[in-house]
Amino acid sequence: MTNDLSRKDKTLGETLRSQGISRRSFLKFCAATASMMALPPSMIPTIANALEKARRPSVIWLSFQECTGCTESLTRAHTATVESLIFDSISLDYHHTLQAAAGHAAEAAREAAMEENNGKYLLVVDGSIPLDNPGYSTIAGISNYDMLMDTARGAAAIISVGTCAAFGGIPHAKPNPTGAVSVSDIIKDKPIINVPGCPPIPVVITGVLTHFLTFGTIPELDNLGRPKTFYGQSIHDRCYRRPFYDKGLFAETFDDEGARLGWCLYKLGCKGPTSYNACATTKWNGGVSFPIEAGHPCLGCSEPDFWDGGGFYKAISMPTENITKTTIYAAAAGVAVGVAVGATGRMKKASASKAHQKVTIDDLEK
Amino acid sequence: MTETELLTWVRGPGFQIATIIFVLGIMLRLFEILMLGRKANLAEAKGSEMSSGLRTVFSRTIPDASTFKRSAFTVTAGYIFHIGLFVVIFLFAPHILLFKDIIGFGWPALPSTVIDATAVITIITLVIVLVHRLRDPVKRFLSNFDDYLGWFVTILPLITGYIAFHRIGMSAPSLIAIHILSVELLMVVFPFTKLMHMFTLILARWYNGAISGYRGVQS
């Protein structure tokens, strides 16, 4: 079977069949993908045909300043779904965490894949790129920047997986000691799809991959380069706790009655209203749950600079700094200035009346 | 600047600056007025200044019959948008959280649908009020830039808040940032325009009541 999988001329359809995926479950996957990407049902046969005939696309996966959480998330599908088999069926030619090869052999695999599929391979990046000093993060002695620029040159498209690759993420958090930047900060001439999240939802990757295999293009993106089908709505708008927000019922602490009754977590700092992701609809762990369902406010991990958003447990409507102190000091200063201005006015008035000279008839007749 | 950075700025340094100008400006203007003082009244007092003054602060909230008859529209519309502003500003859960963060305590909120409807009514009323001001020759004659600026900075947070609540046109972080920014504009402009009436009306009413009380007549 391993040999089957590694045959590069095999189509996706053949791979799936060899894995024991029936035609029926394959079509179900196509229908689910079509509906997920908001495509009309008439597109299902197109998707099925395209996927059926698609040759295993070569994928090069580069990991830079990252924690491997994205790879963990994407590879830890706990059931063997068609989605995970789509993953299996791509030709992942380079991924330094997952590949068996190491050292020169690993780099040789990357170079071979780049040469063989020049202009056609997909480049997946997780992790941010340090610009301050190339020595902060290197692979086989090659700086992250050089490797990205070199590998991006022949890529058909780039998928930035995770918030670090998409927006700089945690390495980019203040004070950004490594000068970390996102992929889109330095690459301007390639189509880039941002799939942010810390980590991102696996199904989003398959969705993007399916779209690419079916249409040969990248899906419609929002202003931050995220596929609109998955990042089109805020967590807040799709949250099952939204009715509690609208009714004004909030958990005040993590263990009060409201928290036990599953009320809205806005007051506990939930960033759902400002975060766009599919967590509330596709959920995690095979649709089991998502952070808010588990009783924790959304951190907004799919948004740029979420780490510097003024505190995870401070509600969005709260100021990020201590305004009470500011108010007291400003009031005291206001009183002082007001009294000073008033006193100056009084003094002026007093000295003016003192200096006032009466005009007599004699003066006028002079 | 990314939209998250903008939102963080308006919630942080931006709000800080606006609060300083707002609070400092209000205190400065109030104490400037208080420092003016009054000339000693040489006539004999025929009643209490304090009780009459305090009573008038509240009693003037209700218009007398003749005023209402003369300008029923102004009074009614004025009531609607002032109550609307109170409800929208002080009874919306996220706003209460802001006050709680500053003064240390909060109060129950109204459902967001009620706030939403109130905001719409308030916006419409403010538009009607402006139209009336422009069409009424006397009001137009009495209006200057200060009045129109006051109207603009009052309606702006309502509109941006409504748009942010419904997430129309842009993404949420930008919309919320714009909303907070519009409030900060209101806060900065507030002490130096006629919007100061929110505080000075208390002084003015008290003084009106106090002179009547001193003379022993009804205010």
XYZ file of C-alpha atoms in Angstrom:
585
model
C 0.000 0.000 0.000
C 2.883 2.277 0.810
C 4.158 1.697 -2.682
C 0.742 2.550 -4.091
C 0.703 5.786 -2.186
C 4.108 6.789 -3.309
C 3.338 6.322 -6.988
C 3.217 9.835 -8.275
C 1.312 9.138 -11.473
C -1.667 7.761 -9.604
C -4.808 9.816 -9.648
C -6.565 10.863 -6.488
C -9.502 8.617 -7.384
C -7.262 5.605 -7.660
C -5.588 6.402 -4.377
C -8.897 6.748 -2.567
C -10.220 3.492 -4.039
C -7.074 1.665 -3.040
C -7.735 2.917 0.485
C -11.138 1.306 0.439
C -13.143 4.521 0.067
C -16.408 3.717 -1.705
C -17.755 5.829 -4.548
C -20.650 6.712 -2.283
C -18.501 8.160 0.512
C -16.351 9.929 -2.048
C -19.418 11.655 -3.523
C -20.647 12.477 -0.040
C -17.345 14.193 0.619
C -17.659 16.111 -2.663
C -21.190 17.209 -1.765
C -20.109 18.256 1.726
C -17.166 20.186 0.326
C -19.387 21.912 -2.243
C -21.856 23.001 0.414
C -19.059 24.050 2.753
C -17.599 26.255 0.062
C -21.059 27.605 -0.795
C -20.973 26.180 -4.308
C -24.206 25.164 -6.096
C -25.096 21.416 -6.096
C -24.461 21.355 -9.841
C -20.783 21.740 -9.018
C -20.637 18.389 -7.177
C -19.979 16.303 -10.338
C -17.341 18.816 -11.401
C -15.592 18.474 -8.069
C -15.895 14.694 -8.204
C -14.496 14.561 -11.748
C -11.691 16.925 -11.017
C -10.664 15.129 -7.849
C -11.037 11.745 -9.528
C -8.625 12.666 -12.271
C -6.294 14.900 -10.272
C -2.745 13.742 -10.168
C -1.286 13.779 -6.719
C -0.125 17.336 -6.348
C 3.355 17.863 -5.065
C 3.361 19.744 -1.806
C 6.402 21.245 -0.166
C 5.859 22.158 3.457
C 8.252 24.612 5.053
C 8.274 25.106 8.803
C 9.920 28.260 10.104
C 9.469 29.973 13.498
C 6.621 27.776 14.694
C 5.689 25.353 17.443
C 4.581 22.436 15.221
C 1.069 22.919 16.599
C -0.273 23.433 13.082
C 1.222 20.149 11.884
C -0.059 18.450 15.029
C -3.531 19.783 14.392
C -3.594 18.726 10.765
C -2.183 15.257 11.267
C -4.117 14.313 14.348
C -7.453 13.613 12.706
C -8.711 10.961 15.099
C -10.802 9.085 12.540
C -9.782 8.094 9.044
C -11.958 10.477 7.088
C -11.948 11.151 3.385
C -10.403 14.490 4.303
C -7.467 12.825 5.971
C -7.056 10.552 2.954
C -6.923 13.569 0.700
C -4.052 14.624 2.888
C -2.556 11.204 2.505
C -2.889 11.332 -1.222
C -0.998 14.524 -1.745
C 2.628 13.991 -2.477
C 4.131 15.621 0.558
C 7.645 15.804 -0.788
C 9.164 17.828 2.015
C 8.072 18.327 5.593
C 10.913 18.223 8.032
C 8.822 17.043 10.946
C 7.078 14.229 9.131
C 9.620 13.032 6.598
C 11.895 10.118 7.357
C 14.869 11.610 5.551
C 17.177 13.942 7.396
C 20.083 16.225 6.661
C 21.267 16.390 3.071
C 18.809 13.720 1.930
C 15.900 15.858 3.138
C 17.118 18.944 1.346
C 17.756 16.858 -1.765
C 14.101 15.731 -1.690
C 12.978 19.362 -1.615
C 15.229 20.362 -4.467
C 14.135 17.355 -6.527
C 10.456 18.143 -5.971
C 11.015 21.765 -6.918
C 12.753 20.826 -10.123
C 10.349 18.066 -11.107
C 7.192 20.121 -10.526
C 8.492 23.579 -11.295
C 5.615 26.042 -11.462
C 3.091 23.433 -10.343
C 3.765 22.501 -6.766
C 1.940 23.899 -3.792
C 3.984 25.505 -1.096
C 2.655 25.266 2.426
C 4.339 27.414 5.052
C 3.850 27.392 8.784
C 5.763 29.689 11.068
C 6.977 33.241 10.660
C 10.205 34.410 9.062
C 12.805 36.292 11.170
C 14.286 39.252 9.336
C 16.461 40.705 12.103
C 19.166 38.088 12.065
C 19.065 35.130 9.664
C 20.718 33.039 12.337
C 17.602 33.096 14.553
C 16.105 30.236 12.578
C 17.826 28.083 9.986
C 17.239 24.717 8.375
C 20.278 22.814 7.126
C 22.219 26.031 7.427
C 19.818 27.886 5.154
C 18.067 30.889 6.600
C 14.274 30.840 6.635
C 14.180 33.855 4.352
C 16.458 32.304 1.729
C 14.624 28.997 1.792
C 11.239 30.690 1.424
C 12.343 32.902 -1.449
C 14.022 29.988 -3.190
C 11.098 27.598 -2.793
C 8.402 30.159 -3.540
C 9.879 30.932 -6.942
C 8.532 27.784 -8.616
C 5.325 27.417 -6.578
C 1.899 27.593 -8.191
C 0.449 29.006 -4.992
C 1.348 29.391 -1.347
C -0.789 28.386 1.590
C 0.219 30.120 4.800
C -0.935 27.739 7.490
C -1.383 29.121 10.969
C -1.362 32.656 12.293
C 2.470 32.820 12.381
C 2.820 32.261 8.640
C -0.295 34.290 7.829
C 0.243 37.314 10.091
C 3.478 36.800 12.029
C 1.637 35.280 15.006
C 3.283 34.786 18.373
C 6.889 35.450 17.211
C 5.577 38.772 15.865
C 4.075 39.688 19.278
C 5.587 42.700 20.975
C 8.471 43.381 21.192
C 9.040 41.019 18.243
C 12.642 40.170 19.157
C 13.387 38.302 15.932
C 11.827 40.816 13.554
C 9.314 38.141 12.549
C 7.140 38.761 9.493
C 4.448 36.830 7.638
C 4.822 35.189 4.241
C 2.701 37.853 2.582
C 4.946 40.554 4.034
C 7.815 39.436 1.829
C 6.277 37.587 -1.102
C 4.202 39.751 -3.383
C 4.170 37.952 -6.742
C 2.426 34.663 -5.868
C -1.144 33.843 -4.950
C -1.141 33.421 -1.168
C -3.953 31.860 0.779
C -3.888 32.625 4.485
C -5.303 29.912 6.706
C -4.777 31.520 10.125
C -5.606 29.999 13.467
C -3.547 28.839 16.379
C -3.797 26.164 15.115
C -6.102 26.355 12.069
C -8.979 23.968 11.461
C -7.861 20.924 9.387
C -10.982 20.938 7.209
C -10.107 24.400 5.974
C -6.902 23.042 4.483
C -8.726 20.221 2.680
C -11.311 22.688 1.490
C -8.643 24.947 0.020
C -6.820 21.954 -1.449
C -10.018 20.612 -2.994
C -10.786 23.975 -4.481
C -7.314 24.161 -5.967
C -7.549 20.651 -7.424
C -11.036 21.226 -8.835
C -10.720 24.649 -10.368
C -6.974 25.133 -10.539
C -7.490 28.455 -8.793
C -7.522 29.715 -5.251
C -10.839 30.372 -3.505
C -12.272 33.841 -2.964
C -10.348 35.616 -0.223
C -11.214 38.367 2.236
C -9.149 41.522 2.850
C -6.726 39.529 4.995
C -6.220 36.835 2.357
C -8.415 34.268 4.110
C -10.861 32.054 2.191
C -14.231 33.743 2.585
C -16.072 30.439 2.801
C -14.397 29.659 6.109
C -13.583 33.100 7.429
C -16.634 34.929 6.114
C -18.526 35.143 9.377
C -17.491 36.067 12.864
C -17.464 33.510 15.658
C -19.976 35.754 17.470
C -22.495 35.656 14.632
C -22.406 31.851 14.454
C -21.996 31.161 18.146
C -24.596 28.925 19.800
C -24.325 31.194 22.883
C -25.326 34.268 20.849
C -28.965 34.258 22.062
C -27.651 34.798 25.604
C -25.663 37.815 24.438
C -28.773 39.263 22.850
C -30.813 38.648 26.000
C -28.102 40.248 28.146
C -27.277 37.016 30.017
C -23.562 36.735 30.736
C -21.206 34.570 32.749
C -19.474 36.970 35.144
C -16.816 34.523 36.313
C -15.669 31.095 35.210
C -17.582 29.275 37.925
C -20.753 31.254 38.539
C -24.307 30.234 37.758
C -24.121 31.903 34.336
C -21.040 29.912 33.396
C -22.736 26.682 34.444
C -25.848 27.575 32.454
C -23.745 28.204 29.358
C -24.382 31.947 29.078
C -22.395 34.311 26.878
C -18.681 34.702 27.664
C -18.398 38.296 26.389
C -17.666 39.713 29.848
C -14.889 37.177 30.341
C -13.081 38.641 27.361
C -14.474 36.593 24.474
C -13.073 37.873 21.167
C -15.820 36.162 19.154
C -17.268 39.496 17.946
C -13.977 40.494 16.304
C -12.765 37.080 15.136
C -13.474 35.432 11.828
C -13.121 31.661 11.684
C -15.181 28.510 11.206
C -14.784 27.168 14.774
C -18.432 27.776 15.709
C -19.688 25.824 12.681
C -17.163 23.102 11.804
C -15.873 22.806 15.374
C -12.883 20.746 16.472
C -12.028 17.107 17.098
C -14.352 15.825 14.435
C -17.145 18.251 15.242
C -17.156 17.527 18.980
C -16.681 20.982 20.417
C -14.851 24.290 20.201
C -13.327 26.566 22.866
C -16.505 28.515 23.633
C -18.489 25.289 23.927
C -15.861 24.102 26.409
C -16.530 27.227 28.479
C -13.555 29.358 27.514
C -13.792 32.680 25.684
C -12.451 32.883 22.137
C -8.922 34.304 22.026
C -9.304 35.493 18.448
C -6.341 33.413 17.267
C -7.207 33.749 13.581
C -6.781 37.539 13.691
C -3.552 39.497 13.188
C -1.787 40.533 16.417
C -4.224 38.587 18.578
C -1.454 38.256 21.124
C -1.283 42.014 21.600
C -5.025 42.636 21.683
C -5.092 44.061 25.211
C -5.551 40.880 27.259
C -7.440 37.655 26.650
C -9.744 38.148 29.622
C -10.656 41.793 29.059
C -13.909 42.375 27.180
C -13.558 44.150 23.841
C -15.477 47.176 25.078
C -13.097 47.696 27.997
C -10.161 50.064 27.733
C -6.813 48.292 27.736
C -5.227 50.710 30.185
C -6.092 51.886 33.697
C -8.629 54.636 33.004
C -9.683 55.088 36.653
C -6.295 56.583 37.491
C -6.336 58.690 34.337
C -9.789 60.016 35.258
C -8.747 60.981 38.788
C -5.556 62.700 37.668
C -7.299 64.471 34.785
C -10.087 65.667 37.130
C -7.562 66.994 39.647
C -5.615 68.742 36.905
C -8.854 70.151 35.488
C -9.870 71.584 38.872
C -6.425 73.100 39.358
C -6.354 74.691 35.919
C -9.963 75.875 36.261
C -9.256 77.514 39.643
C -6.039 79.044 38.286
C -7.793 80.477 35.241
C -10.616 81.760 37.427
C -8.192 83.337 39.912
C -6.246 85.001 37.101
C -9.517 86.435 35.811
C -10.394 87.764 39.252
C -6.976 89.312 39.667
C -7.282 90.972 36.295
C -10.688 92.283 37.257
C -9.418 93.572 40.585
C -6.385 95.314 39.116
C -8.537 96.805 36.334
C -10.976 98.299 38.824
C -8.074 99.535 40.911
C -6.516 101.233 37.906
C -9.854 102.651 36.896
C -9.852 106.463 36.898
C -13.047 108.394 37.059
C -13.659 110.939 34.326
C -15.021 114.210 35.607
C -16.831 116.970 33.786
C -13.679 119.051 34.086
C -11.674 116.389 32.295
C -14.132 116.387 29.440
C -14.203 120.129 29.137
C -10.458 120.458 28.897
C -1.365 49.595 10.874
C -3.515 46.466 10.919
C -7.117 46.663 12.050
C -6.279 44.812 15.267
C -3.543 47.351 15.976
C -6.019 50.159 15.322
C -8.542 48.586 17.689
C -5.857 48.149 20.343
C -4.801 51.765 19.924
C -8.309 53.192 20.257
C -8.913 51.029 23.341
C -5.544 52.008 24.806
C -3.691 55.278 24.177
C -6.570 56.733 22.126
C -9.071 56.267 24.927
C -6.523 57.521 27.427
C -6.022 60.777 25.492
C -9.768 61.244 24.972
C -10.467 60.664 28.681
C -7.825 63.206 29.735
C -9.256 65.897 27.431
C -12.843 65.020 28.361
C -12.411 65.007 32.151
C -9.880 67.820 32.302
C -11.966 69.954 29.966
C -15.178 69.447 31.940
C -13.568 70.182 35.303
C -11.751 73.195 33.899
C -14.897 74.708 32.474
C -17.008 73.982 35.568
C -14.453 75.469 37.938
C -13.947 78.426 35.684
C -17.683 79.117 36.029
C -17.695 78.506 39.782
C -14.720 80.839 40.236
C -16.682 83.682 38.679
C -18.649 83.912 41.882
C -21.614 86.205 42.439
C -21.842 89.688 43.828
C -23.109 89.781 47.370
C -26.877 90.359 47.424
C -27.520 93.259 49.768
C -31.266 92.701 49.900
C -32.686 90.773 52.839
C -33.266 87.069 52.088
C -36.953 86.133 52.027
C -36.441 82.395 51.651
C -33.912 79.617 51.243
C -31.641 79.568 48.222
C -30.667 75.927 48.657
C -34.052 74.221 48.809
C -35.478 76.250 45.957
C -32.314 75.725 43.908
C -32.273 71.976 44.409
C -35.972 71.662 43.665
C -35.593 73.597 40.431
C -32.754 71.311 39.241
C -35.348 68.553 39.044
C -38.582 70.458 38.435
C -37.292 72.023 35.216
C -37.036 68.516 33.738
C -40.777 68.705 33.168
C -41.830 71.438 30.761
C -44.575 73.764 31.890
C -47.832 73.655 30.009
C -47.346 76.887 28.064
C -43.854 75.921 26.845
C -45.135 72.546 25.746
C -48.045 74.113 23.919
C -45.778 76.593 22.152
C -43.138 74.099 21.033
C -44.594 70.638 21.396
C -42.379 69.218 18.662
C -39.101 70.472 20.121
C -39.974 69.202 23.589
C -41.185 65.780 22.434
C -38.334 65.165 20.009
C -35.879 66.407 22.605
C -37.250 63.945 25.141
C -37.114 61.054 22.698
C -33.501 61.475 21.679
C -32.259 62.308 25.166
C -33.913 59.221 26.664
C -32.729 57.225 23.643
C -29.157 58.362 24.225
C -29.418 57.446 27.898
C -30.700 53.946 27.115
C -28.151 53.289 24.367
C -25.173 54.638 26.295
C -25.919 53.357 29.786
C -27.996 50.197 29.359
C -26.078 48.261 26.674
C -24.060 45.412 28.233
C -20.690 46.160 26.554
C -21.010 49.839 27.556
C -21.821 48.941 31.168
C -18.629 46.860 31.203
C -16.688 49.974 30.246
C -18.201 51.964 33.122
C -17.661 49.046 35.498
C -14.016 48.963 34.494
C -13.645 52.642 35.384
C -15.917 53.160 38.405
C -15.851 49.650 39.832
C -19.509 48.684 39.674
C -22.075 47.846 37.026
C -25.840 47.499 36.674
C -28.219 45.239 34.723
C -28.349 45.599 30.942
C -31.269 45.634 28.539
C -31.502 43.006 25.757
C -29.495 44.017 22.713
C -32.603 43.991 20.508
C -34.141 46.735 22.674
C -30.912 48.760 22.420
C -30.891 48.194 18.669
C -34.437 49.501 18.261
C -33.758 52.447 20.582
C -30.671 53.371 18.555
C -32.723 53.432 15.338
C -35.412 55.613 16.936
C -32.759 57.959 18.336
C -30.949 58.290 15.004
C -34.202 59.013 13.160
C -35.230 61.567 15.796
C -31.879 63.325 15.588
C -32.210 63.560 11.801
C -35.729 64.972 12.136
C -34.505 67.451 14.734
C -31.800 68.664 12.362
C -34.262 69.045 9.511
C -36.526 71.029 11.804
C -33.625 73.236 12.867
C -32.771 73.959 9.236
C -36.343 74.622 8.171
C -37.452 76.735 11.115
C -36.305 80.335 10.431
C -35.891 81.251 14.097
C -33.956 78.118 14.983
C -31.789 78.443 11.926
C -31.016 82.043 12.808
C -30.050 81.065 16.338
C -27.839 78.151 15.222
C -24.124 78.401 14.677
C -21.282 75.996 13.951
C -21.267 74.848 17.569
C -24.804 73.479 17.246
C -24.106 71.555 14.058
C -20.826 70.189 15.402
C -22.593 69.056 18.574
C -25.262 67.329 16.503
C -22.677 65.635 14.297
C -20.498 64.239 17.080
C -23.629 62.985 18.867
C -25.186 61.142 15.939
C -21.855 59.733 14.713
C -21.299 57.219 17.559
C -24.932 56.112 17.204
C -24.490 55.405 13.494
C -21.057 53.785 13.831
C -22.349 51.761 16.780
C -25.341 50.561 14.802
C -23.116 49.576 11.868
C -20.618 47.856 14.173
C -23.382 45.930 15.921
C -24.703 44.641 12.586
C -21.251 44.343 11.002
C -22.149 46.147 7.787
C -19.584 46.662 5.046
C -16.317 46.055 6.889
C -14.873 43.522 9.263
C -15.709 43.725 12.950
C -12.374 44.939 14.378
C -12.373 47.950 12.013
C -16.017 48.741 12.700
C -15.605 48.574 16.468
C -12.427 50.661 16.213
C -14.286 53.298 14.154
C -17.137 53.271 16.677
C -14.795 53.809 19.635
C -12.937 56.456 17.660
C -16.200 58.321 17.019
C -16.928 58.237 20.759
C -13.444 59.584 21.416
C -14.175 62.435 18.999
C -17.324 63.179 20.996
C -15.328 63.120 24.239
C -12.690 65.489 22.896
C -15.210 67.970 21.483
C -17.634 67.729 24.409
C -16.163 70.178 26.966
C -15.647 72.931 24.410
C -19.084 72.996 22.793
C -22.704 73.437 23.850
C -22.650 69.738 24.720
C -21.384 70.991 28.094
C -25.074 71.670 28.851
C -25.113 68.131 30.239
C -23.318 69.540 33.283
C -23.915 73.288 33.155
C -27.687 72.831 33.110
C -27.453 71.726 36.722
C -25.670 74.981 37.672
C -28.043 77.072 35.588
C -31.162 75.456 37.027
C -29.838 75.695 40.545
C -29.086 79.384 40.122
C -32.491 80.071 38.618
C -34.102 78.367 41.577
C -31.773 80.004 44.063
C -32.515 83.619 43.037
C -36.225 82.918 43.211
C -35.803 81.269 46.601
C -33.838 84.239 47.912
C -36.605 86.570 46.837
C -39.218 84.264 48.272
C -41.007 83.657 44.992
C -41.864 80.478 43.150
C -39.255 79.396 40.606
